[in-house]
PDB file of C-alpha atoms and ligand atoms in Angstrom:
ATOM      1  CA  MET A 655     104.265  98.225  69.360  1.00  0.00           C
ATOM      2  CA  LEU A 656     107.785  99.279  70.234  1.00  0.00           C
ATOM      3  CA  LEU A 657     109.263  97.104  72.973  1.00  0.00           C
ATOM      4  CA  THR A 658     111.474  98.746  75.573  1.00  0.00           C
ATOM      5  CA  ASN A 659     112.519  98.284  79.194  1.00  0.00           C
ATOM      6  CA  TYR A 660     114.230 100.928  81.279  1.00  0.00           C
ATOM      7  CA  HIS A 661     114.450  99.155  84.621  1.00  0.00           C
ATOM      8  CA  THR A 662     116.846  96.200  84.489  1.00  0.00           C
ATOM      9  CA  HIS A 663     119.141  94.684  87.114  1.00  0.00           C
ATOM     10  CA  HIS A 664     122.116  92.325  86.873  1.00  0.00           C
ATOM     11  CA  ASN A 665     124.063  89.926  89.064  1.00  0.00           C
ATOM     12  CA  ARG A 666     126.509  92.388  90.634  1.00  0.00           C
ATOM     13  CA  CYS A 667     123.716  93.598  92.959  1.00  0.00           C
ATOM     14  CA  LYS A 668     123.899  90.129  94.573  1.00  0.00           C
ATOM     15  CA  HIS A 669     120.147  89.526  94.333  1.00  0.00           C
ATOM     16  CA  ALA A 670     119.725  89.168  90.557  1.00  0.00           C
ATOM     17  CA  LYS A 671     120.674  86.513  88.021  1.00  0.00           C
ATOM     18  CA  GLY A 672     122.566  87.098  84.791  1.00  0.00           C
ATOM     19  CA  ASN A 673     125.128  89.612  83.615  1.00  0.00           C
ATOM     20  CA  VAL A 674     124.571  92.707  81.470  1.00  0.00           C
ATOM     21  CA  GLU A 675     125.004  90.759  78.234  1.00  0.00           C
ATOM     22  CA  ASP A 676     122.433  88.120  79.305  1.00  0.00           C
ATOM     23  CA  TYR A 677     119.761  90.831  79.607  1.00  0.00           C
ATOM     24  CA  VAL A 678     120.738  92.490  76.341  1.00  0.00           C
ATOM     25  CA  LYS A 679     120.609  89.111  74.558  1.00  0.00           C
ATOM     26  CA  GLU A 680     117.153  88.453  75.991  1.00  0.00           C
ATOM     27  CA  ALA A 681     115.996  91.882  74.771  1.00  0.00           C
ATOM     28  CA  VAL A 682     117.411  91.182  71.303  1.00  0.00           C
ATOM     29  CA  LYS A 683     115.630  87.812  71.290  1.00  0.00           C
ATOM     30  CA  HIS A 684     112.309  89.601  71.868  1.00  0.00           C
ATOM     31  CA  GLN A 685     113.190  92.284  69.302  1.00  0.00           C
ATOM     32  CA  TYR A 686     113.280  95.120  71.788  1.00  0.00           C
ATOM     33  CA  ALA A 687     114.168  98.542  70.422  1.00  0.00           C
ATOM     34  CA  GLU A 688     115.830  99.692  73.653  1.00  0.00           C
ATOM     35  CA  ILE A 689     116.977  98.340  76.981  1.00  0.00           C
ATOM     36  CA  GLY A 690     118.220 100.483  79.849  1.00  0.00           C
ATOM     37  CA  MET A 691     120.452  98.786  82.418  1.00  0.00           C
ATOM     38  CA  SER A 692     119.612 100.392  85.765  1.00  0.00           C
ATOM     39  CA  CYS A 693     121.029  98.401  88.642  1.00  0.00           C
ATOM     40  CA  HIS A 694     120.999  99.639  92.248  1.00  0.00           C
ATOM     41  CA  THR A 695     123.484 102.451  92.840  1.00  0.00           C
ATOM     42  CA  PRO A 696     126.467 101.496  94.996  1.00  0.00           C
ATOM     43  CA  HIS A 697     127.547 103.736  97.859  1.00  0.00           C
ATOM     44  CA  GLN A 698     130.897 104.239  99.456  1.00  0.00           C
ATOM     45  CA  ASN A 699     130.057 105.660 102.851  1.00  0.00           C
ATOM     46  CA  PHE A 700     126.392 105.092 103.352  1.00  0.00           C
ATOM     47  CA  PRO A 701     124.437 102.382 105.150  1.00  0.00           C
ATOM     48  CA  GLN A 702     123.632  99.572 102.738  1.00  0.00           C
ATOM     49  CA  MET A 703     120.071  99.403 104.134  1.00  0.00           C
ATOM     50  CA  GLY A 704     118.018  96.380 103.145  1.00  0.00           C
ATOM     51  CA  VAL A 705     118.576  96.353  99.394  1.00  0.00           C
ATOM     52  CA  ARG A 706     121.766  94.542  98.504  1.00  0.00           C
ATOM     53  CA  ARG A 707     123.694  96.319  95.798  1.00  0.00           C
ATOM     54  CA  MET A 708     126.882  96.153  93.769  1.00  0.00           C
ATOM     55  CA  ASP A 709     130.116  97.179  95.456  1.00  0.00           C
ATOM     56  CA  TYR A 710     131.311 100.686  94.698  1.00  0.00           C
ATOM     57  CA  SER A 711     134.442  99.148  93.175  1.00  0.00           C
ATOM     58  CA  ASP A 712     132.218  97.383  90.584  1.00  0.00           C
ATOM     59  CA  LEU A 713     130.701 100.573  89.186  1.00  0.00           C
ATOM     60  CA  ALA A 714     133.345 101.215  86.512  1.00  0.00           C
ATOM     61  CA  THR A 715     133.158  97.584  85.324  1.00  0.00           C
ATOM     62  CA  TYR A 716     129.355  97.790  85.219  1.00  0.00           C
ATOM     63  CA  PHE A 717     129.576 100.848  82.955  1.00  0.00           C
ATOM     64  CA  ASN A 718     132.223  99.132  80.874  1.00  0.00           C
ATOM     65  CA  ASP A 719     130.029  96.013  80.429  1.00  0.00           C
ATOM     66  CA  ILE A 720     127.238  98.252  79.140  1.00  0.00           C
ATOM     67  CA  GLU A 721     129.611  99.937  76.670  1.00  0.00           C
ATOM     68  CA  GLN A 722     130.775  96.522  75.439  1.00  0.00           C
ATOM     69  CA  ALA A 723     127.163  95.429  74.909  1.00  0.00           C
ATOM     70  CA  GLN A 724     126.457  98.657  73.003  1.00  0.00           C
ATOM     71  CA  LYS A 725     129.240  97.741  70.565  1.00  0.00           C
ATOM     72  CA  LYS A 726     128.404  94.052  70.342  1.00  0.00           C
ATOM     73  CA  TYR A 727     124.651  94.465  69.773  1.00  0.00           C
ATOM     74  CA  PRO A 728     124.143  97.412  67.398  1.00  0.00           C
ATOM     75  CA  GLN A 729     120.636  96.143  66.555  1.00  0.00           C
ATOM     76  CA  ILE A 730     119.375  97.400  69.925  1.00  0.00           C
ATOM     77  CA  LYS A 731     119.946 100.658  71.797  1.00  0.00           C
ATOM     78  CA  VAL A 732     121.492  99.890  75.186  1.00  0.00           C
ATOM     79  CA  LEU A 733     121.318 102.684  77.746  1.00  0.00           C
ATOM     80  CA  LYS A 734     123.443 103.223  80.802  1.00  0.00           C
ATOM     81  CA  ALA A 735     121.515 104.004  83.967  1.00  0.00           C
ATOM     82  CA  LEU A 736     121.269 103.497  87.721  1.00  0.00           C
ATOM     83  CA  GLU A 737     118.432 103.129  90.214  1.00  0.00           C
ATOM     84  CA  CYS A 738     118.962 105.536  93.122  1.00  0.00           C
ATOM     85  CA  GLU A 739     117.602 106.323  96.554  1.00  0.00           C
ATOM     86  CA  TYR A 740     117.632 110.064  97.147  1.00  0.00           C
ATOM     87  CA  PHE A 741     118.767 111.749 100.336  1.00  0.00           C
ATOM     88  CA  PRO A 742     119.874 115.397 100.395  1.00  0.00           C
ATOM     89  CA  HIS A 743     123.433 114.620 101.471  1.00  0.00           C
ATOM     90  CA  LEU A 744     123.799 112.414  98.358  1.00  0.00           C
ATOM     91  CA  TYR A 745     123.034 115.285  95.983  1.00  0.00           C
ATOM     92  CA  ASP A 746     126.615 115.828  94.778  1.00  0.00           C
ATOM     93  CA  TYR A 747     127.110 112.113  94.209  1.00  0.00           C
ATOM     94  CA  MET A 748     123.857 111.927  92.204  1.00  0.00           C
ATOM     95  CA  VAL A 749     124.987 114.871  90.050  1.00  0.00           C
ATOM     96  CA  GLU A 750     128.206 112.970  89.381  1.00  0.00           C
ATOM     97  CA  LEU A 751     126.326 109.769  88.505  1.00  0.00           C
ATOM     98  CA  ARG A 752     123.944 111.646  86.252  1.00  0.00           C
ATOM     99  CA  LYS A 753     126.915 112.870  84.203  1.00  0.00           C
ATOM    100  CA  GLN A 754     128.093 109.296  83.708  1.00  0.00           C
ATOM    101  CA  THR A 755     124.727 107.851  82.671  1.00  0.00           C
ATOM    102  CA  ASP A 756     121.947 108.297  80.120  1.00  0.00           C
ATOM    103  CA  TYR A 757     119.361 108.652  82.871  1.00  0.00           C
ATOM    104  CA  LEU A 758     118.761 107.988  86.542  1.00  0.00           C
ATOM    105  CA  ILE A 759     115.789 106.209  88.081  1.00  0.00           C
ATOM    106  CA  LEU A 760     114.561 107.401  91.441  1.00  0.00           C
ATOM    107  CA  ALA A 761     113.375 104.547  93.675  1.00  0.00           C
ATOM    108  CA  GLN A 762     112.747 105.490  97.254  1.00  0.00           C
ATOM    109  CA  HIS A 763     112.919 102.162  99.079  1.00  0.00           C
ATOM    110  CA  TYR A 764     113.783 104.002 102.302  1.00  0.00           C
ATOM    111  CA  ILE A 765     112.860 107.144 104.159  1.00  0.00           C
ATOM    112  CA  GLU A 766     114.446 108.597 107.244  1.00  0.00           C
ATOM    113  CA  ILE A 767     112.371 109.433 110.327  1.00  0.00           C
ATOM    114  CA  ASP A 768     114.142 110.637 113.483  1.00  0.00           C
ATOM    115  CA  GLY A 769     117.477 109.396 112.190  1.00  0.00           C
ATOM    116  CA  LYS A 770     116.176 105.883 111.485  1.00  0.00           C
ATOM    117  CA  PHE A 771     115.692 104.345 108.051  1.00  0.00           C
ATOM    118  CA  GLN A 772     112.257 102.922 107.364  1.00  0.00           C
ATOM    119  CA  ASP A 773     111.584 100.527 104.549  1.00  0.00           C
ATOM    120  CA  ALA A 774     108.863 101.493 102.037  1.00  0.00           C
ATOM    121  CA  PHE A 775     107.946  97.809 101.661  1.00  0.00           C
ATOM    122  CA  HIS A 776     106.858  97.878 105.310  1.00  0.00           C
ATOM    123  CA  PHE A 777     104.943 101.140 105.691  1.00  0.00           C
ATOM    124  CA  THR A 778     101.781 100.900 107.786  1.00  0.00           C
ATOM    125  CA  LYS A 779     101.310 104.479 109.076  1.00  0.00           C
ATOM    126  CA  PRO A 780     100.079 107.715 107.426  1.00  0.00           C
ATOM    127  CA  LYS A 781     103.125 109.591 108.761  1.00  0.00           C
ATOM    128  CA  GLN A 782     105.413 107.319 106.718  1.00  0.00           C
ATOM    129  CA  LEU A 783     103.471 108.147 103.550  1.00  0.00           C
ATOM    130  CA  GLU A 784     103.786 111.867 104.263  1.00  0.00           C
ATOM    131  CA  VAL A 785     107.540 111.608 104.640  1.00  0.00           C
ATOM    132  CA  TYR A 786     107.750 109.384 101.550  1.00  0.00           C
ATOM    133  CA  ALA A 787     105.805 111.904  99.438  1.00  0.00           C
ATOM    134  CA  ALA A 788     107.922 114.789 100.741  1.00  0.00           C
ATOM    135  CA  CYS A 789     111.066 112.869  99.910  1.00  0.00           C
ATOM    136  CA  ILE A 790     109.831 112.189  96.344  1.00  0.00           C
ATOM    137  CA  GLU A 791     108.961 115.870  95.879  1.00  0.00           C
ATOM    138  CA  GLU A 792     112.406 116.942  97.012  1.00  0.00           C
ATOM    139  CA  ALA A 793     114.147 114.373  94.823  1.00  0.00           C
ATOM    140  CA  MET A 794     112.100 115.237  91.731  1.00  0.00           C
ATOM    141  CA  ALA A 795     112.803 118.942  92.203  1.00  0.00           C
ATOM    142  CA  THR A 796     116.523 118.256  91.678  1.00  0.00           C
ATOM    143  CA  LYS A 797     115.653 117.382  88.035  1.00  0.00           C
ATOM    144  CA  LEU A 798     118.223 114.593  88.196  1.00  0.00           C
ATOM    145  CA  PHE A 799     115.740 111.769  87.709  1.00  0.00           C
ATOM    146  CA  ALA A 800     113.947 110.752  84.530  1.00  0.00           C
ATOM    147  CA  ILE A 801     111.722 108.075  86.057  1.00  0.00           C
ATOM    148  CA  LEU A 802     110.203 107.364  89.457  1.00  0.00           C
ATOM    149  CA  ALA A 803     110.181 103.577  89.922  1.00  0.00           C
ATOM    150  CA  HIS A 804     107.170 101.939  91.576  1.00  0.00           C
ATOM    151  CA  PRO A 805     105.720 105.208  92.995  1.00  0.00           C
ATOM    152  CA  ASP A 806     103.069 103.080  94.738  1.00  0.00           C
ATOM    153  CA  VAL A 807     105.526 100.726  96.472  1.00  0.00           C
ATOM    154  CA  PHE A 808     104.209 102.162  99.757  1.00  0.00           C
ATOM    155  CA  MET A 809     101.091  99.979  99.302  1.00  0.00           C
ATOM    156  CA  THR A 810     103.099  96.743  99.733  1.00  0.00           C
ATOM    157  CA  LEU A 811     102.145  96.265 103.375  1.00  0.00           C
ATOM    158  CA  TYR A 812      99.879  99.263 103.894  1.00  0.00           C
ATOM    159  CA  PRO A 813      96.554  97.782 105.044  1.00  0.00           C
ATOM    160  CA  ARG A 814      94.092  99.853 103.006  1.00  0.00           C
ATOM    161  CA  PHE A 815      93.969 102.651 100.465  1.00  0.00           C
ATOM    162  CA  ASP A 816      92.999 105.537 102.752  1.00  0.00           C
ATOM    163  CA  GLU A 817      93.161 109.363 102.645  1.00  0.00           C
ATOM    164  CA  ALA A 818      96.886 109.280 103.361  1.00  0.00           C
ATOM    165  CA  CYS A 819      97.375 107.146 100.233  1.00  0.00           C
ATOM    166  CA  GLU A 820      95.216 109.508  98.193  1.00  0.00           C
ATOM    167  CA  ALA A 821      97.216 112.483  99.435  1.00  0.00           C
ATOM    168  CA  ALA A 822     100.517 110.759  98.607  1.00  0.00           C
ATOM    169  CA  ALA A 823      99.262 109.870  95.116  1.00  0.00           C
ATOM    170  CA  ARG A 824      98.261 113.501  94.486  1.00  0.00           C
ATOM    171  CA  ARG A 825     101.575 114.885  95.728  1.00  0.00           C
ATOM    172  CA  ILE A 826     103.498 112.437  93.537  1.00  0.00           C
ATOM    173  CA  GLY A 827     101.310 113.124  90.493  1.00  0.00           C
ATOM    174  CA  LYS A 828     101.706 116.890  90.912  1.00  0.00           C
ATOM    175  CA  ALA A 829     105.479 116.701  91.393  1.00  0.00           C
ATOM    176  CA  ALA A 830     105.825 114.405  88.358  1.00  0.00           C
ATOM    177  CA  LEU A 831     103.886 116.876  86.246  1.00  0.00           C
ATOM    178  CA  GLU A 832     105.833 119.909  87.474  1.00  0.00           C
ATOM    179  CA  ASN A 833     109.244 118.316  87.029  1.00  0.00           C
ATOM    180  CA  ASP A 834     108.465 116.200  83.953  1.00  0.00           C
ATOM    181  CA  VAL A 835     109.298 112.926  85.679  1.00  0.00           C
ATOM    182  CA  ILE A 836     107.891 109.712  84.210  1.00  0.00           C
ATOM    183  CA  LEU A 837     105.999 107.435  86.621  1.00  0.00           C
ATOM    184  CA  GLU A 838     106.554 103.697  86.360  1.00  0.00           C
ATOM    185  CA  VAL A 839     104.043 100.859  86.364  1.00  0.00           C
ATOM    186  CA  ASN A 840     106.264  98.130  87.809  1.00  0.00           C
ATOM    187  CA  ALA A 841     105.726  94.506  86.759  1.00  0.00           C
ATOM    188  CA  ASN A 842     107.764  93.228  89.689  1.00  0.00           C
ATOM    189  CA  GLY A 843     104.887  94.060  92.051  1.00  0.00           C
ATOM    190  CA  LEU A 844     102.692  91.678  90.042  1.00  0.00           C
ATOM    191  CA  ARG A 845     105.322  88.950  90.406  1.00  0.00           C
ATOM    192  CA  ARG A 846     104.788  89.203  94.170  1.00  0.00           C
ATOM    193  CA  GLN A 847     101.257  87.818  93.584  1.00  0.00           C
ATOM    194  CA  LYS A 848      97.971  89.018  95.073  1.00  0.00           C
ATOM    195  CA  GLN A 849      97.791  89.345  98.843  1.00  0.00           C
ATOM    196  CA  THR A 850      94.927  89.834 101.283  1.00  0.00           C
ATOM    197  CA  TYR A 851      94.584  93.288 102.841  1.00  0.00           C
ATOM    198  CA  GLU A 852      91.964  95.015 104.956  1.00  0.00           C
ATOM    199  CA  ASP A 853      90.411  96.466 101.805  1.00  0.00           C
ATOM    200  CA  GLY A 854      90.450  93.228  99.852  1.00  0.00           C
ATOM    201  CA  VAL A 855      92.677  91.045  97.726  1.00  0.00           C
ATOM    202  CA  ARG A 856      95.099  92.953  95.524  1.00  0.00           C
ATOM    203  CA  TYR A 857      98.645  93.075  94.240  1.00  0.00           C
ATOM    204  CA  PRO A 858     101.133  94.764  96.618  1.00  0.00           C
ATOM    205  CA  TYR A 859     101.751  97.153  93.690  1.00  0.00           C
ATOM    206  CA  PRO A 860     100.873  98.452  91.131  1.00  0.00           C
ATOM    207  CA  SER A 861      97.892  99.824  93.058  1.00  0.00           C
ATOM    208  CA  GLU A 862      94.839 100.325  90.839  1.00  0.00           C
ATOM    209  CA  LYS A 863      93.563 103.050  93.177  1.00  0.00           C
ATOM    210  CA  PHE A 864      96.846 104.935  93.023  1.00  0.00           C
ATOM    211  CA  TRP A 865      96.897 104.772  89.226  1.00  0.00           C
ATOM    212  CA  SER A 866      93.230 105.754  88.905  1.00  0.00           C
ATOM    213  CA  ILE A 867      94.082 109.026  90.673  1.00  0.00           C
ATOM    214  CA  ILE A 868      96.962 109.598  88.258  1.00  0.00           C
ATOM    215  CA  ALA A 869      94.775 108.784  85.237  1.00  0.00           C
ATOM    216  CA  THR A 870      91.896 111.050  86.257  1.00  0.00           C
ATOM    217  CA  GLU A 871      93.645 113.963  87.975  1.00  0.00           C
ATOM    218  CA  PHE A 872      97.006 114.002  86.177  1.00  0.00           C
ATOM    219  CA  PRO A 873      96.165 112.558  82.753  1.00  0.00           C
ATOM    220  CA  SER A 874      99.175 114.153  81.057  1.00  0.00           C
ATOM    221  CA  VAL A 875     101.753 112.638  83.415  1.00  0.00           C
ATOM    222  CA  LYS A 876     103.935 110.305  81.388  1.00  0.00           C
ATOM    223  CA  VAL A 877     103.925 106.657  82.381  1.00  0.00           C
ATOM    224  CA  VAL A 878     106.333 103.887  81.449  1.00  0.00           C
ATOM    225  CA  VAL A 879     105.811 100.171  82.000  1.00  0.00           C
ATOM    226  CA  ASN A 880     108.984  98.498  83.283  1.00  0.00           C
ATOM    227  CA  SER A 881     109.886  94.927  84.109  1.00  0.00           C
ATOM    228  CA  ASP A 882     112.314  95.650  87.005  1.00  0.00           C
ATOM    229  CA  CYS A 883     113.669  92.217  86.107  1.00  0.00           C
ATOM    230  CA  HIS A 884     116.189  90.497  88.342  1.00  0.00           C
ATOM    231  CA  ASP A 885     116.364  87.511  85.970  1.00  0.00           C
ATOM    232  CA  PRO A 886     116.728  87.707  82.165  1.00  0.00           C
ATOM    233  CA  ALA A 887     113.740  85.354  81.805  1.00  0.00           C
ATOM    234  CA  TYR A 888     111.542  88.007  83.439  1.00  0.00           C
ATOM    235  CA  LEU A 889     112.373  90.765  80.945  1.00  0.00           C
ATOM    236  CA  ASN A 890     109.333  90.076  78.794  1.00  0.00           C
ATOM    237  CA  ASP A 891     107.368  87.576  80.881  1.00  0.00           C
ATOM    238  CA  GLU A 892     103.606  87.236  81.471  1.00  0.00           C
ATOM    239  CA  TYR A 893     103.757  89.801  84.302  1.00  0.00           C
ATOM    240  CA  MET A 894     105.255  92.381  81.972  1.00  0.00           C
ATOM    241  CA  GLN A 895     102.322  91.770  79.626  1.00  0.00           C
ATOM    242  CA  MET A 896      99.870  92.050  82.536  1.00  0.00           C
ATOM    243  CA  ALA A 897     101.478  95.365  83.518  1.00  0.00           C
ATOM    244  CA  ARG A 898     101.158  96.675  79.958  1.00  0.00           C
ATOM    245  CA  ASP A 899      97.500  95.599  79.852  1.00  0.00           C
ATOM    246  CA  MET A 900      96.827  97.220  83.216  1.00  0.00           C
ATOM    247  CA  ALA A 901      98.351 100.550  82.143  1.00  0.00           C
ATOM    248  CA  LYS A 902      96.232 100.488  79.012  1.00  0.00           C
ATOM    249  CA  ARG A 903      93.043  99.550  80.843  1.00  0.00           C
ATOM    250  CA  LEU A 904      93.566 102.359  83.368  1.00  0.00           C
ATOM    251  CA  ASN A 905      93.945 104.801  80.484  1.00  0.00           C
ATOM    252  CA  LEU A 906      97.413 105.987  81.497  1.00  0.00           C
ATOM    253  CA  ASN A 907      99.531 108.196  79.259  1.00  0.00           C
ATOM    254  CA  VAL A 908     101.970 105.420  78.400  1.00  0.00           C
ATOM    255  CA  ILE A 909     105.122 106.279  76.501  1.00  0.00           C
ATOM    256  CA  GLU A 910     107.115 103.502  74.859  1.00  0.00           C
ATOM    257  CA  ARG A 911     110.381 105.367  74.597  1.00  0.00           C
ATOM    258  CA  LEU A 912     112.154 107.794  76.946  1.00  0.00           C
TER     259      LEU A 912
HETATM  260 ZN1  LIG B1795     116.777  94.805  93.279  1.00  0.00          ZN
HETATM  261 ZN1  LIG B1796     114.789  97.992  90.606  1.00  0.00          ZN
END
């Protein structure tokens, strides 16, 4: 099996440990073929929202660190990427970032309803899922994003997998298929441990019900398993293995390489 990870953070986002080289060294240690650095995109004139991120002034150094690692560790392919929230007024900035990177990850941690940001980790209402799905569709249609991170993050606090969840899963699966965007099984949701919900005890994400819809109704959608590590020790930890096993068990169309 080829080992890869395309969702990796580093300490400039202020909520992760280790610098770029620490993650690349960890990947080399585990004989990974590829690692994509994809820390949270900084913004100049945009609310920081809940996710802490690197300062805009750090972006050039972040890219430079990745280039240095590419030279220093020729035994592994190191890719330059960013994890982005998409909002229409950021389109030009995203186009610019896409030119400077190997790929962009879409991760919609926030949606906007009536001018207010709402956090996808705290969704509890069907309306929020509708707006989330619409936002993903719009972002994917730009063709700027290679991967959608944790598409099922909306299940984090959502009390039960209901029709609104099914509808969101179908809209995301269809948009991924139409725009050739890879969906991510995210090991970081497993690190959050199982929680009790109205419909039973489960991980916040990945949601087995979400992924069953993808596997049965959109079997050709490409799926990647990513660590979303915020600590080098988590790059290839037990949760990453659990995520790989889960993707296999659910019969997803897993790709190992972008
Ligand atoms: Zn983060
Ligand atoms: Zn991330």
